[in-house]
XYZ file of C-alpha atoms in Angstrom:
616
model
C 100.782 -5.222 111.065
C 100.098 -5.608 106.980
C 103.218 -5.127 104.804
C 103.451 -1.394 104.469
C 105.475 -1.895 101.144
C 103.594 -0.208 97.852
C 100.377 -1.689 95.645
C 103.204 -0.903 92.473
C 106.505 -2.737 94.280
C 103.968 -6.021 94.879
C 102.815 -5.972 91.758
C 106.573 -5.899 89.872
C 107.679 -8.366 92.653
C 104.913 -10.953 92.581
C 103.362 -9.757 89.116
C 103.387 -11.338 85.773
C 106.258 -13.295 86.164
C 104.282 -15.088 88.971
C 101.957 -15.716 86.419
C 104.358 -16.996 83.607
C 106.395 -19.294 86.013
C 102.827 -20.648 87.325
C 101.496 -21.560 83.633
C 104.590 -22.588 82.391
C 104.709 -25.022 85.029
C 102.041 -27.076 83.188
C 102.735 -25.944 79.598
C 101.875 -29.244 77.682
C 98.757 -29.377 80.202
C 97.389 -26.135 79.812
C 98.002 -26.110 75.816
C 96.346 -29.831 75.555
C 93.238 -28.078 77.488
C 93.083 -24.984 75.660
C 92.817 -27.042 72.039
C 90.136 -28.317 73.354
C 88.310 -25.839 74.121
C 89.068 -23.825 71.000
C 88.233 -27.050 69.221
C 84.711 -26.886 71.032
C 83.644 -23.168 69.851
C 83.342 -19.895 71.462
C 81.855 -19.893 74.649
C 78.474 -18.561 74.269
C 78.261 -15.957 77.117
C 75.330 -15.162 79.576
C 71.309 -15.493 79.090
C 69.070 -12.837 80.312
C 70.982 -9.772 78.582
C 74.508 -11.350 79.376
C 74.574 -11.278 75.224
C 73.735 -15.146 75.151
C 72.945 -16.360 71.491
C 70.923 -19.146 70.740
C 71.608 -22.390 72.558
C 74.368 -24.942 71.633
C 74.574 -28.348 71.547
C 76.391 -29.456 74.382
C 76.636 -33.622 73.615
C 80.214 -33.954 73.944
C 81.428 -30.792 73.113
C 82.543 -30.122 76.090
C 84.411 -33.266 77.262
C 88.179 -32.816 78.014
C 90.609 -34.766 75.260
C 90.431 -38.552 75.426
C 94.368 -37.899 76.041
C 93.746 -35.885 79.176
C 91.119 -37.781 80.554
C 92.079 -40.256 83.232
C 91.105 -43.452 83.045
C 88.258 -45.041 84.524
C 90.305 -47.338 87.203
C 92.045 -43.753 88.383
C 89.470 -42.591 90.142
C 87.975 -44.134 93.075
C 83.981 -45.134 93.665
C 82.866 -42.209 95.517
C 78.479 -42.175 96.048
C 76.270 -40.009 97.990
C 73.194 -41.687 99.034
C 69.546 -39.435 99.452
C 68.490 -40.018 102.982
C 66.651 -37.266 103.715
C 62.933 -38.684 104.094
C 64.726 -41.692 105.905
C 66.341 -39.209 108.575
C 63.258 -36.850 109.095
C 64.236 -33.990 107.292
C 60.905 -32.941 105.670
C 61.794 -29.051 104.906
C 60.329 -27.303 101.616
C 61.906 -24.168 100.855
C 58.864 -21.844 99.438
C 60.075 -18.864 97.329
C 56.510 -17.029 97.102
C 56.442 -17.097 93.223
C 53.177 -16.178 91.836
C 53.571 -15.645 88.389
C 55.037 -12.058 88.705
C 59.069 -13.204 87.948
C 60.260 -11.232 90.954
C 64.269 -11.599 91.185
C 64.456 -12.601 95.035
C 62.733 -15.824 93.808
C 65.391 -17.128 92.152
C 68.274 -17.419 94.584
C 67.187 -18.838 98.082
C 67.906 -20.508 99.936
C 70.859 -20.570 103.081
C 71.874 -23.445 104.890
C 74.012 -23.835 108.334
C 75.174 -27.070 110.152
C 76.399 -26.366 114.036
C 75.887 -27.689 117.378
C 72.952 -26.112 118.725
C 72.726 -27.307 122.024
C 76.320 -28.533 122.803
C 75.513 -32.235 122.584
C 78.606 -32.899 119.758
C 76.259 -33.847 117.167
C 75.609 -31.954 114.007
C 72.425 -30.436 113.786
C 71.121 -28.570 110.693
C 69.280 -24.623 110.298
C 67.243 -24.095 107.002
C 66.458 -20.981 106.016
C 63.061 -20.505 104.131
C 61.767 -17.528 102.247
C 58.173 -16.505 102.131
C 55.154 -15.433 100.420
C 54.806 -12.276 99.049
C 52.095 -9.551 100.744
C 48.800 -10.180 99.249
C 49.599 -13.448 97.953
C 49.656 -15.289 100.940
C 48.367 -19.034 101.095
C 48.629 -22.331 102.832
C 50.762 -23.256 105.587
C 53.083 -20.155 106.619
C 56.661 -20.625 105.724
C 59.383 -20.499 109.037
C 62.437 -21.738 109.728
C 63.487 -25.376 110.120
C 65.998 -26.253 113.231
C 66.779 -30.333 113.208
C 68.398 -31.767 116.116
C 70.310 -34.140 115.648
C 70.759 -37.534 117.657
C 74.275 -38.529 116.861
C 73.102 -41.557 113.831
C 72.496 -39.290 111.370
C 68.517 -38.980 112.334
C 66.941 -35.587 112.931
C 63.902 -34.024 114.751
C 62.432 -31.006 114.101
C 63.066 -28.750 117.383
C 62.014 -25.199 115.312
C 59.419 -24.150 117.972
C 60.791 -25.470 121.317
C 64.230 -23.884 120.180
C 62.508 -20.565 119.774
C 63.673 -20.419 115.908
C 59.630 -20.502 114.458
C 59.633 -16.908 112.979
C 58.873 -16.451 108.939
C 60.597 -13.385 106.794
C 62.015 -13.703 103.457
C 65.304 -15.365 104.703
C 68.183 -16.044 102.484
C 71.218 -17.090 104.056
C 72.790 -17.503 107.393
C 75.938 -17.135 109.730
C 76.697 -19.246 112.659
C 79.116 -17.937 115.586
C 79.386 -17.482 119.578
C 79.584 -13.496 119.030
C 79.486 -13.201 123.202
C 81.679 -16.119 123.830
C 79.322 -18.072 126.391
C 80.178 -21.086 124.576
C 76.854 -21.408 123.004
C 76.901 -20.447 119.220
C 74.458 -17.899 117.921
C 72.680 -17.651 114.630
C 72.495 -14.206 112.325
C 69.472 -14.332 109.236
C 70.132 -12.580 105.746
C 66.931 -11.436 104.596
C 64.814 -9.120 102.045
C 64.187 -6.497 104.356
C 65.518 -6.826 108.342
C 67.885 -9.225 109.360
C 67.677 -11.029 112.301
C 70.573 -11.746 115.405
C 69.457 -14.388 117.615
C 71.784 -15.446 120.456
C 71.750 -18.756 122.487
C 70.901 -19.155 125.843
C 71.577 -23.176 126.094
C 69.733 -24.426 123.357
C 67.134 -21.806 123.312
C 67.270 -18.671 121.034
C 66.076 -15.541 121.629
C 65.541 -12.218 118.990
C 68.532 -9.387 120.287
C 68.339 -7.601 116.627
C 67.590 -4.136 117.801
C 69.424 -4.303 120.603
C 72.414 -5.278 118.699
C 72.188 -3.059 116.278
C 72.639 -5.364 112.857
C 69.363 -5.265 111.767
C 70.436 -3.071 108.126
C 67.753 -1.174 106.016
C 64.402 -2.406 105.621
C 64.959 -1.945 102.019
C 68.253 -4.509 102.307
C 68.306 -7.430 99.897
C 71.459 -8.743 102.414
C 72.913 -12.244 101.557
C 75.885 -14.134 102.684
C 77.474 -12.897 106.044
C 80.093 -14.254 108.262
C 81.633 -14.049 111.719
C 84.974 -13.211 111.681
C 87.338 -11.575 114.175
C 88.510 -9.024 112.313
C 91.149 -7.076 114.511
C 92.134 -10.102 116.581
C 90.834 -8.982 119.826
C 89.039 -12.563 120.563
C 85.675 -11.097 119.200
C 83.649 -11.918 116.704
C 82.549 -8.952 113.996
C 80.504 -9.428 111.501
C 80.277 -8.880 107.548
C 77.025 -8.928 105.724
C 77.195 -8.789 101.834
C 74.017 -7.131 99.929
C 73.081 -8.104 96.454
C 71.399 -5.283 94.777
C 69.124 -2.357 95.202
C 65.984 -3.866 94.746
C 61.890 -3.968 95.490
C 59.102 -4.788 93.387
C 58.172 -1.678 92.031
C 61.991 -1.268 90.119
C 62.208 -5.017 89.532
C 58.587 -4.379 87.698
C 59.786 -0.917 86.310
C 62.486 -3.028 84.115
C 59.905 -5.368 82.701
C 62.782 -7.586 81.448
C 61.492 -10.267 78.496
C 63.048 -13.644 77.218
C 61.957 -14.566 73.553
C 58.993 -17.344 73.651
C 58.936 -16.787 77.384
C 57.300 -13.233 77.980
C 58.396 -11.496 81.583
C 61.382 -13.118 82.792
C 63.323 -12.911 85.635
C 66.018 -9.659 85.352
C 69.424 -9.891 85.264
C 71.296 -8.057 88.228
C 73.327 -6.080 85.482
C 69.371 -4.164 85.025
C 70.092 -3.327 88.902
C 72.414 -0.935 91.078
C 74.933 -2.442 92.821
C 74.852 -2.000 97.104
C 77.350 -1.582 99.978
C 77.467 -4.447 102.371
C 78.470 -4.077 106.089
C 81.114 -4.697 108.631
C 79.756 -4.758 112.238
C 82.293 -4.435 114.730
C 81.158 -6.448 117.815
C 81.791 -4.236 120.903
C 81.872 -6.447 123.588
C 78.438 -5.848 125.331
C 76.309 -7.586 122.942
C 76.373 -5.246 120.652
C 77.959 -4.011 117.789
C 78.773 -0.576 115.723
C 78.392 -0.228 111.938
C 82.174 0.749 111.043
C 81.173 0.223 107.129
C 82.254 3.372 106.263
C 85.644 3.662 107.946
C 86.463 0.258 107.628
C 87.069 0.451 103.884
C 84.437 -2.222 102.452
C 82.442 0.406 100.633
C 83.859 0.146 96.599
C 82.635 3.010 94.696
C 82.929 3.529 90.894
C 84.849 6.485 90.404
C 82.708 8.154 87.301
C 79.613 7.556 88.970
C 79.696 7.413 92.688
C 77.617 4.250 92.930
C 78.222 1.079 94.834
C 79.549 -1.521 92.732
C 79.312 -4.512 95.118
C 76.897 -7.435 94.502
C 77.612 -9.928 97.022
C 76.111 -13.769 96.702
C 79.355 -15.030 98.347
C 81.864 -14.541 100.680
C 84.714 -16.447 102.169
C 87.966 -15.998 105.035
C 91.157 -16.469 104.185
C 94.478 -15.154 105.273
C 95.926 -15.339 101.643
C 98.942 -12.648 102.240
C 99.805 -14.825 105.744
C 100.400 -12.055 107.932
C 97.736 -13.429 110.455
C 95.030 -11.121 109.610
C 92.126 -12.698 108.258
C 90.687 -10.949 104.527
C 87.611 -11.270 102.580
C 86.924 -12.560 99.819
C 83.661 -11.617 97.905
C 81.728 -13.141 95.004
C 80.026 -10.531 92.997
C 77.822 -11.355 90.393
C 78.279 -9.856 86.861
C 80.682 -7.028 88.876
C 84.302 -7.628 89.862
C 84.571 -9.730 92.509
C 86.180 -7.839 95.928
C 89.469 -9.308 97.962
C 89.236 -7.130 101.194
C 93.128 -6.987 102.386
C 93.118 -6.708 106.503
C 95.665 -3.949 107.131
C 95.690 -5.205 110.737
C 94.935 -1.635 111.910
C 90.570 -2.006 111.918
C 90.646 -1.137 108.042
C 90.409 -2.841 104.877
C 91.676 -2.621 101.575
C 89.865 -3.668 98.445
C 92.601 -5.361 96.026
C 90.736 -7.985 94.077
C 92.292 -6.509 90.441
C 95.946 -6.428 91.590
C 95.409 -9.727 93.592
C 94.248 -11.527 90.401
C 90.814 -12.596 92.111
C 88.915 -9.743 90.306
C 87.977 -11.248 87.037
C 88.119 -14.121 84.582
C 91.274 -15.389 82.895
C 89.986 -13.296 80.056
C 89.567 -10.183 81.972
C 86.027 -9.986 82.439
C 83.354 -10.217 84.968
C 81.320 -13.054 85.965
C 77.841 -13.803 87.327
C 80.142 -15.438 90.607
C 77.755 -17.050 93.365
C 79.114 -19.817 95.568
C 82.732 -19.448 96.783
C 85.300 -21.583 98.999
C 89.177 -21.251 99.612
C 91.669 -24.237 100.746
C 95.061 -25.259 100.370
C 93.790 -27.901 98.394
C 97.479 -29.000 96.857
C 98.951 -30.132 100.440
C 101.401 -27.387 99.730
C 101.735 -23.272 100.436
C 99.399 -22.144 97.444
C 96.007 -21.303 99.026
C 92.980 -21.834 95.872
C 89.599 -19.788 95.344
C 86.676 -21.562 93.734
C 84.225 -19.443 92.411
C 81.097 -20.672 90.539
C 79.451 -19.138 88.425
C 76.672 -18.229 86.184
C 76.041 -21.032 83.467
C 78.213 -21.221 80.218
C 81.036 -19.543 82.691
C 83.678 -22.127 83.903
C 83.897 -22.187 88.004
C 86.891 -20.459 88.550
C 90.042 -21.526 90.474
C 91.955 -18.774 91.211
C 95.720 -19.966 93.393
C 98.576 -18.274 94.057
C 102.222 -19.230 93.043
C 104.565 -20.978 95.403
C 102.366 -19.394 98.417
C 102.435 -15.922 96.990
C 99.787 -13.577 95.671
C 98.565 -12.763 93.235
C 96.176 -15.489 92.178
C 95.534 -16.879 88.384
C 93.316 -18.714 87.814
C 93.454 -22.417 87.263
C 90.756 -24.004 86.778
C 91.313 -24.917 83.359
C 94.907 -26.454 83.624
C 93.443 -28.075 86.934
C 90.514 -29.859 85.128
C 87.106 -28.093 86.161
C 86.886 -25.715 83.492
C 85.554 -27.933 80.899
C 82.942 -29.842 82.664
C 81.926 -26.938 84.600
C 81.149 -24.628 81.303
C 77.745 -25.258 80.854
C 76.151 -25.796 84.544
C 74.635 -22.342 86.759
C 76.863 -23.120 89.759
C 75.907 -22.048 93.191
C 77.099 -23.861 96.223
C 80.850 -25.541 96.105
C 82.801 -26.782 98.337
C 86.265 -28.051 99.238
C 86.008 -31.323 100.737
C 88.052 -34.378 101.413
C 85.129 -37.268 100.154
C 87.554 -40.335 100.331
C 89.607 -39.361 103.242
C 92.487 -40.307 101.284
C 94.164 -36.780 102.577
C 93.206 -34.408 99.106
C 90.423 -31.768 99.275
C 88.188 -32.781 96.229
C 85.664 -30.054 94.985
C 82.065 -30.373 94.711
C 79.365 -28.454 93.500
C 75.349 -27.421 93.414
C 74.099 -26.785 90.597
C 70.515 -25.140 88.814
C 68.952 -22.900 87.170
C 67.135 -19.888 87.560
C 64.346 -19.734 85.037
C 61.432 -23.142 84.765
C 61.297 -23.185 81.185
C 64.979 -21.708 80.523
C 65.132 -25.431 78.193
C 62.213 -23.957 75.860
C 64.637 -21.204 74.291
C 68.467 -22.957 75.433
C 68.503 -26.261 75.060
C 71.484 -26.539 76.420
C 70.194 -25.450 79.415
C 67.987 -27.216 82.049
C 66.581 -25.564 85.244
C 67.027 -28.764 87.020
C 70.581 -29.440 86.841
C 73.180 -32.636 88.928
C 75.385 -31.657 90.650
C 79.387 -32.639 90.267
C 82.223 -34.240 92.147
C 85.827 -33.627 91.332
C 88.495 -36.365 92.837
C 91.589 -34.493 94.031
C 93.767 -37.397 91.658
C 97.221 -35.186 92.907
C 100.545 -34.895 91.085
C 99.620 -38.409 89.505
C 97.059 -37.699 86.811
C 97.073 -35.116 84.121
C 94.969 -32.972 85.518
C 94.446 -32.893 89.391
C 90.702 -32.832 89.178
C 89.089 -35.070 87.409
C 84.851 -35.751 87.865
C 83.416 -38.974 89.001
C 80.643 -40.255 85.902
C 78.826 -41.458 88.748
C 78.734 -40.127 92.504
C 75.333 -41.652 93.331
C 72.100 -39.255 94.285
C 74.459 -36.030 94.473
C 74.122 -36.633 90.438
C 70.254 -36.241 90.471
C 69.100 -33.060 88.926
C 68.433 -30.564 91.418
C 67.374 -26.662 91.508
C 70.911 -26.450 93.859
C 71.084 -23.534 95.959
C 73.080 -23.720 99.533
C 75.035 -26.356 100.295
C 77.040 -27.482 103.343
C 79.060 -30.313 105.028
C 79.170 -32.097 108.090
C 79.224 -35.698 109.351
C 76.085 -35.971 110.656
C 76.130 -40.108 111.088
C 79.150 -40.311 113.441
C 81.468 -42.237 111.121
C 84.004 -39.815 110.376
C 83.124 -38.424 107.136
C 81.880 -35.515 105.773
C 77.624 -35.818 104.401
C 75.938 -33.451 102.656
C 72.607 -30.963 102.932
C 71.792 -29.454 100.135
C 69.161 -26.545 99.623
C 66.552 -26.339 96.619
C 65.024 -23.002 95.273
C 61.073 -23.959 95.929
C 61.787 -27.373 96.265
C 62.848 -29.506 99.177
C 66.195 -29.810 101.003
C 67.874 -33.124 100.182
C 70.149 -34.989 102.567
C 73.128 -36.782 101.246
C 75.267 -39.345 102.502
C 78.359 -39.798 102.081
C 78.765 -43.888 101.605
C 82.339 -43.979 100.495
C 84.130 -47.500 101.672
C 87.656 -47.303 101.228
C 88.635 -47.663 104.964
C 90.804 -44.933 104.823
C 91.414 -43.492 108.680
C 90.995 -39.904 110.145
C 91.209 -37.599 112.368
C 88.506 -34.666 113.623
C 89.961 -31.353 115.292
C 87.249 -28.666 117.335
C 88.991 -25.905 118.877
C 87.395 -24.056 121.863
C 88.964 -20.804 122.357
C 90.248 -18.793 125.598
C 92.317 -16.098 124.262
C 90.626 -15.938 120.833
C 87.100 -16.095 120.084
C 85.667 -19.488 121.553
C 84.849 -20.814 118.209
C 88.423 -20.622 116.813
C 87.414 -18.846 113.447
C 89.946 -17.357 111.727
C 92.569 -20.965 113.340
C 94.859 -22.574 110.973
C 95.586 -26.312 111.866
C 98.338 -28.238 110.183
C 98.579 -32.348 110.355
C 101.505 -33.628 109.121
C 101.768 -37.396 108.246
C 103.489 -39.651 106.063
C 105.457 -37.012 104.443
C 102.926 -34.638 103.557
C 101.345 -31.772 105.576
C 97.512 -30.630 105.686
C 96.224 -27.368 106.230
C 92.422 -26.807 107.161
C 90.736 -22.862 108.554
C 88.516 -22.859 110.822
C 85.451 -21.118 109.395
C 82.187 -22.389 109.260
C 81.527 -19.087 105.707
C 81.670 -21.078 102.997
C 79.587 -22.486 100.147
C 76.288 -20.335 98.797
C 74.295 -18.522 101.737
C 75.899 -21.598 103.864
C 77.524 -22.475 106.792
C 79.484 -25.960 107.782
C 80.519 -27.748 110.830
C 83.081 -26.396 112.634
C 85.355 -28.957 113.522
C 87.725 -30.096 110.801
C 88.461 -33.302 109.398
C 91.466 -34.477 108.069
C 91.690 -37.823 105.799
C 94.932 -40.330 106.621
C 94.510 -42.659 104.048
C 95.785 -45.641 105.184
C 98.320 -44.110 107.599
C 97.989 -44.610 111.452
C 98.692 -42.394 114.348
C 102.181 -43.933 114.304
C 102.611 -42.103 111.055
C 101.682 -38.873 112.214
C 104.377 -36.594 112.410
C 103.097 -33.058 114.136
C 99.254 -31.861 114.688
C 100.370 -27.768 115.438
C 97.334 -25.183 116.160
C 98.021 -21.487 114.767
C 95.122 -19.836 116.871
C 93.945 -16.413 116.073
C 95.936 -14.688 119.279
C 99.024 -15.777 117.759
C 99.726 -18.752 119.909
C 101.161 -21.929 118.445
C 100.387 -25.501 119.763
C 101.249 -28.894 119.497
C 99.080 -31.383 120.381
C 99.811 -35.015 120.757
C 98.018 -37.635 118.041
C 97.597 -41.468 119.693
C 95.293 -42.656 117.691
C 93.260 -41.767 114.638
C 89.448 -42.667 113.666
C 88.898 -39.678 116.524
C 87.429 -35.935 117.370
C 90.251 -34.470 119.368
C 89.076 -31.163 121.250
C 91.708 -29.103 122.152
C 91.428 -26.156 124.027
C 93.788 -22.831 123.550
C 96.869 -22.744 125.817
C 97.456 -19.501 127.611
C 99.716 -17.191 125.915
């Protein structure tokens, strides 16, 4: 059960000396940063009625302190390589813009990588939007499913897999909900959702059945499997943007100087609830929203306040519940504290995930959480809208509340001025730190025309985890390959799709096609791969904590495919050894859901062990 003590006794207990102790940790850092940002002018705040002024120039400005910034043999050659016409991925995501600036346009589209059809390859699920009514044209938009044949080479298996249905799809959520050990696939859309479950390799539509389908007026966006009371079932959260259809998004008529009708910002629009399903066993599940606690009203008004783009799982208080955590854009962002008792408490303000370091909203989109410092503080990256640093929100010696980071850390700077949507935790080198990378574009064509320091095409950005060594932990690579081509980034996920042990990239494009990335990193640094197959908990193992220990220095991975923008990555994690051997490993120990703890023997790395849960 959750700590029954007090919101006030937490707060004077883990409150702002937390805070002080945490910042004071890396004074001279922190100070060095923040002269240069003063030194580089006020930030200029958001466009589209987020009071932006005019542009600035942003040659330079920007750039941390020749002091602070490691030096060019620190960091290691890290490149991503576009392969995506070379391994038959031919998807184009079509948004169904026809001149009428209709907000859905902007933010599409969802991505998910899972095994399909149990084969232990990676396959990859794009989701596509659509045309509008009365504006239809050309070949009809659908879903793409690509199955994958263990070298990193795809086929399209859409319409033999049963997955060639069009809607206006935004993101997705991957997990074996019935536990047949085939994992099942849930659709965020404008409009009706869509549940389909797999029955080896082929899906089949069990929405209404189910009973997830939402509103028909829904805007719904990311979602997630989780097992939310621990009873080896997966529920399911879905996260809705705003309250939305063309005649109010019309009605506000919102215009950008030497543009004419632009597309609205989601501060013109009423916030929405989202949803918790709770999955009762049959194959099908009962909207417990309202109980639950996930519905945030503002007090003087009675209106929702949520406006999910993002949502991640973490267990941040470590009491083995899983929580949510919820990007909201331009509206506090939510931390949904599991009271272990089927209820939920939003906390985000006392938690310190609410809100900038400056006390203010942000427009937050993508979102992932690791324990990306090897030790007990657990990190939230947030990005968000442009000329808003990503946030890095981490607790203090493994103890909420958060602060957030991400300037004494590194990404602040060089994250300012780019509209961030999918990031990611990831471990690029395998050297055994989680670097952070992120998608990147913008929402408007000709946003360029009235901010030049803006560009709707936009590259996206690698941060090397340099540890305790450098300065700052994060520092960017000047030149990760293709990843740094300028992109309209939307959803992006990770998996190794080419067999060789690390971690590749898909990213999506807003009306634009989905670009493959390899990861062609050549350090020989070893590794190790983990899948967990449930019996006690869910078969898919969300909500497992696995901790390798080697050389020293132990690693901490969840198991939960929610991460990212609208996206959804492999399941199995991956753990980089550097140049240590399985000699060197000390412990590989399995924290499943059901509150069983296992150690499993390492002989040899450059492997995918699959363990399966112990009885209790």
């Amino acid at each position: 059960m959750k700590d029954p003590k007090p919101d006030s006794d937490r707060l004077s207990e883990f409150g702002a000396d937390a805070r002080v102790a945490r910042i004071f940790r890396r004074s001279a850092i922190a100070a060095g940063v923040l002269t240069v940002v003063v030194a580089a002018g006020l930030l200029i705040g958001w466009w589209l009625g987020r009071d932006a002024p005019d542009a600035v120039d942003e040659v330079a400005v920007f750039s941390p302190a020749p002091l602070l910034q490691p030096g060019p043999e620190t960091a290691p050659t890290l490149r991503f390589t576009d392969v995506t016409a070379a391994a038959g991925i031919d998807f184009v995501h079509v948004n169904g813009a026809y001149g009428e600036r209709l907000l859905p346009e902007t933010i599409g589209s969802g991505v998910a990588v899972f095994d399909y059809n149990n084969n232990g390859h990676q396959d990859i699920l794009l989701v596509n939007s659509s045309h509008w009514p009365g504006h239809e044209g050309g070949e009809r938009p659908r879903l793409a499913l690509y199955r994958n044949d263990g070298t990193g080479h795809f086929t399209d298996v859409t319409e033999e897999a049963g997955l060639d249905i069009d809607l206006y799809g935004m993101g997705v959520a991957v997990g074996d909900y019935d536990n047949d050990g085939w994992v099942d696939v849930f659709i965020t859309a404008v409009g009706t959702n869509r549940l389909f479950r797999n029955k080896e390799g082929r899906f089949r539509e069990v929405t209404d059945e189910a009973g997830v389908g939402g509103l028909e007026r829904d805007w719904s966006t990311a979602a997630a499997f989780f097992d939310s009371n621990n009873n080896g079932l997966l529920d399911l959260y879905v996260g809705n943007y705003v309250e939305w259809s063309p005649e109010i998004d019309l009605e506000i008529d919102f215009r950008l100087t030497g543009l004419g009708r632009a597309y609205g910002a989601p501060n013109h629009f009423n916030g929405v609830h989202g949803y918790l399903y709770r999955n009762n066993g049959d194959g099908t599940f009962t909207d417990v929203s309202a109980v639950a606690g996930i519905r945030v009203v503002e007090p003087a008004t009675g209106r929702a306040v949520g406006k999910a783009l993002g949502v991640v799982l973490v267990d941040y208080d470590n009491d083995g519940w899983m929580d949510l955590v919820v990007a909201n854009d331009t509206v506090r962002n939510f931390l949904f504290r599991n009271r272990g008792d089927g209820t939920f408490e939003e906390i985000g303000a006392l938690e310190g995930v609410a809100f900038d370091r400056d006390g203010r909203a942000t427009g937050a989109m993508g979102i992932d959480a690791a324990w990306f410092r090897n030790d007990e503080d657990i990190g939230i990256a947030i990005g968000n809208f442009a000329n808003e640093p990503s946030s890095l929100y981490v607790t203090a010696d493994g103890q909420p509340p958060f602060a957030d980071e991400a300037m004494i850390e590194g990404i602040a700077g060089p994250t300012r001025l780019a509209l961030t949507f999918g990031v990611l935790f990831l471990d690029v080198d395998l050297n055994g730190r989680l670097d952070l990378i992120q998608a990147n574009g913008h929402l408007e064509h000709e946003i360029n025309t009235v901010h030049p320091s803006q560009h709707y095409e936009q590259p996206g950005q690698l941060f090397w985890n340099c540890g305790e060594d450098c300065p700052t932990r994060f520092t960017e690579i000047r030149n990760p390959g293709d990843l740094a081509v300028p992109m309209v980034g939307r959803g992006m996920a990770y998996g190794d799709f080419d067999g060789d042990g690390d971690l590749d990239l898909i990213v999506t494009q807003n009306g634009r096609a989905a670009v493959l990335l390899r990861n062609d990193q050549e350090h020989g640094h070893n590794w190790l791969r983990v899948r967990l197959v449930g019996t006690q908990s869910n078969r898919d193992a969300i909500g497992a904590e696995v901790r390798l220990r080697a050389g020293g220095v132990t690693q901490r991975r969840l198991v939960s495919p929610t991460r990212s923008y609208l996206a959804q990555v492999e399941l199995p994690v991956t753990f980089g050894l550097g140049l240590l051997t399985a000699s060197d490993v000390e412990s590989l120990e399995i924290r499943w859901p059901s509150g069983v703890i296992q150690q499993v023997p390492v002989d040899a790395t450059n492997q995918l062990l699959t363990v399966e849960e112990p009885a209790p």
